[in-house]
Amino acid sequence: MTASYSKVLAFGSSTTWGWGGGSGGFSEASADYEGDSYPRQLAALSGWNVLNYGIVGDRVTTATTHDPHPCSVRFATMLADNRDADAVVIWIGENDVSNGSTATQIVNGYKQLIAMANTAGTKTFIATLPGTNYSATAAKEVTRQQVNNWIRQDHGQDGCVEVEGALMGASRRVMASGYVADGMTANPQTGYPHLTPVGYAVVAQTMYLALLNPACPIPPVTY
C-alpha cells in the first residue's frame, strides 16, 4: 500500500535550495529564488505541499556562514513551525564531507535529526549523497561512501532515497554548467556537482517514488 502526504518538508543545503537549477545564484530577494529546485518539481509532480528548507552551504555537523545556528536548531524550528507536516526529507552532508568531517560526525548529526522527527511524529527520509570528483581512494570519498552505506540501513528513519543511484552515470545534462568538467565537478572547494533543472527533475522523481513506497533500504532507481 502506498503512502499519502499533504505537507512535506525538504531539509538540506544548496542542492535542496536549488542552486544551478535556474535559481540565478544565492539571492533570496528574488521571488523566484527556488528556480527548478527538486522541492518545487516534487510539488508539481505529486500535488503535495512541499516546503523548501534548503540553505546554501549548510552542514549537519556545525553552524555555517549562512546558518549561524547548529543544524539541529534550524531543524527543530522547522518542525515546530510545521506540526502538521507528514514527512521530512533530509538531503544534507555534502558540505560536511568536503570540509573534512568524519563519517561518525555526520552520522551522529543524522541520528539527532531522526530522533527529533520521530518525537514530532513526522515520517523521516534520508537521501544518499551524490557522486563527487574525489578519487576512489581519497579520504573524502571513503567518508562519503561510509555515510551512504549507513543511510541505506534502517536506523529509525522511515525510508531511504537513493539519489546517488539515480544520478550515477547520468549525462552532463543533469549537472550545472560551471561546476562540470568532463562529467565531474570543476569546483574543487565543494567537490560535488550542483544540478540543472533536468538533474533536479531526476531527484524529484526519485524522492516521489521513495516517499510513496517507504523502505530501508530502498532499491536504486535507474534512469
Short mmCIF file of C-alpha atoms in Angstrom, two decimals, residues 55-173:
data_model
loop_
_atom_site.label_atom_id
_atom_site.label_comp_id
_atom_site.label_asym_id
_atom_site.label_seq_id
_atom_site.Cartn_x
_atom_site.Cartn_y
_atom_site.Cartn_z
CA ILE A 55 20.22 26.74 2.87
CA VAL A 56 23.30 27.18 0.71
CA GLY A 57 26.44 25.84 2.39
CA ASP A 58 24.63 24.28 5.33
CA ARG A 59 26.10 21.33 7.19
CA VAL A 60 24.66 18.73 9.52
CA THR A 61 27.67 18.87 11.86
CA THR A 62 28.16 22.58 12.55
CA ALA A 63 26.94 26.14 12.08
CA THR A 64 27.88 27.94 8.84
CA THR A 65 28.04 31.46 7.42
CA HIS A 66 24.52 31.25 6.02
CA ASP A 67 23.15 29.38 9.02
CA PRO A 68 24.72 30.70 12.27
CA HIS A 69 22.80 28.18 14.38
CA PRO A 70 23.62 24.47 14.64
CA CYS A 71 21.72 22.38 12.10
CA SER A 72 19.64 20.77 14.84
CA VAL A 73 18.31 24.17 15.96
CA ARG A 74 17.09 25.01 12.45
CA PHE A 75 15.60 21.52 12.15
CA ALA A 76 13.76 21.86 15.47
CA THR A 77 12.39 25.25 14.48
CA MET A 78 11.20 23.87 11.15
CA LEU A 79 9.35 21.02 12.88
CA ALA A 80 7.81 23.37 15.43
CA ASP A 81 6.59 25.67 12.66
CA ASN A 82 5.08 22.76 10.72
CA ARG A 83 3.43 20.48 13.26
CA ASP A 84 1.03 19.31 10.56
CA ALA A 85 3.83 18.05 8.29
CA ASP A 86 3.52 14.41 7.25
CA ALA A 87 7.15 13.86 6.27
CA VAL A 88 10.59 15.43 6.12
CA VAL A 89 13.26 14.61 3.54
CA ILE A 90 16.82 15.15 4.77
CA TRP A 91 19.38 15.66 1.99
CA ILE A 92 22.43 17.19 3.60
CA GLY A 93 26.04 16.19 4.26
CA GLU A 94 27.94 17.05 1.08
CA ASN A 95 29.39 20.18 2.65
CA ASP A 96 30.37 18.21 5.74
CA VAL A 97 32.28 15.68 3.64
CA SER A 98 34.03 18.37 1.60
CA ASN A 99 35.04 20.21 4.77
CA GLY A 100 36.64 17.14 6.30
CA SER A 101 34.03 15.89 8.77
CA THR A 102 34.24 12.21 9.60
CA ALA A 103 31.52 9.70 8.81
CA THR A 104 30.89 9.30 12.54
CA GLN A 105 30.35 13.03 12.97
CA ILE A 106 27.93 13.19 10.03
CA VAL A 107 26.03 10.09 11.12
CA ASN A 108 25.69 11.47 14.66
CA GLY A 109 24.10 14.55 13.11
CA TYR A 110 21.62 12.37 11.23
CA LYS A 111 20.78 10.42 14.39
CA GLN A 112 19.87 13.64 16.16
CA LEU A 113 17.59 14.76 13.33
CA ILE A 114 15.90 11.35 13.11
CA ALA A 115 15.21 11.35 16.85
CA MET A 116 13.71 14.84 16.68
CA ALA A 117 11.46 13.96 13.74
CA ASN A 118 10.33 10.74 15.42
CA THR A 119 9.44 12.67 18.56
CA ALA A 120 7.45 15.12 16.44
CA GLY A 121 5.62 12.23 14.78
CA THR A 122 6.89 13.17 11.32
CA LYS A 123 7.98 10.47 8.87
CA THR A 124 11.68 10.80 8.08
CA PHE A 125 13.51 10.07 4.83
CA ILE A 126 17.25 10.48 4.26
CA ALA A 127 18.78 10.81 0.79
CA THR A 128 22.18 9.44 -0.17
CA LEU A 129 24.91 11.90 -1.11
CA PRO A 130 25.57 12.22 -4.87
CA GLY A 131 28.84 11.33 -6.62
CA THR A 132 31.86 13.59 -6.42
CA ASN A 133 35.10 14.31 -8.21
CA TYR A 134 37.15 12.62 -5.49
CA SER A 135 39.27 9.66 -6.50
CA ALA A 136 38.01 6.28 -5.35
CA THR A 137 40.68 6.05 -2.65
CA ALA A 138 40.51 9.66 -1.42
CA ALA A 139 39.66 10.03 2.26
CA LYS A 140 36.63 12.21 1.48
CA GLU A 141 35.26 9.66 -0.99
CA VAL A 142 35.69 6.90 1.59
CA THR A 143 33.77 9.07 4.05
CA ARG A 144 31.00 9.72 1.51
CA GLN A 145 30.60 6.00 0.82
CA GLN A 146 30.58 5.19 4.53
CA VAL A 147 27.84 7.76 5.10
CA ASN A 148 25.78 6.46 2.17
CA ASN A 149 26.09 2.87 3.37
CA TRP A 150 24.77 3.99 6.76
CA ILE A 151 21.85 5.85 5.16
CA ARG A 152 20.85 2.71 3.28
CA GLN A 153 20.30 0.84 6.54
CA ASP A 154 17.41 1.14 8.96
CA HIS A 155 18.31 3.50 11.81
CA GLY A 156 14.85 4.62 12.80
CA GLN A 157 14.07 6.59 9.65
CA ASP A 158 11.04 5.64 7.58
CA GLY A 159 12.83 5.36 4.26
CA CYS A 160 15.93 5.98 2.19
CA VAL A 161 16.13 7.91 -1.06
CA GLU A 162 18.75 6.56 -3.46
CA VAL A 163 19.84 9.85 -5.04
CA GLU A 164 23.36 8.59 -5.72
CA GLY A 165 21.99 5.64 -7.67
CA ALA A 166 19.58 7.82 -9.62
CA LEU A 167 22.30 10.25 -10.72
CA MET A 168 25.05 7.68 -11.25
CA GLY A 169 26.09 7.52 -14.88
CA ALA A 170 23.69 10.32 -15.79
CA SER A 171 24.64 12.59 -18.66
CA ARG A 172 26.14 16.04 -18.31
CA ARG A 173 22.64 17.43 -18.81
#
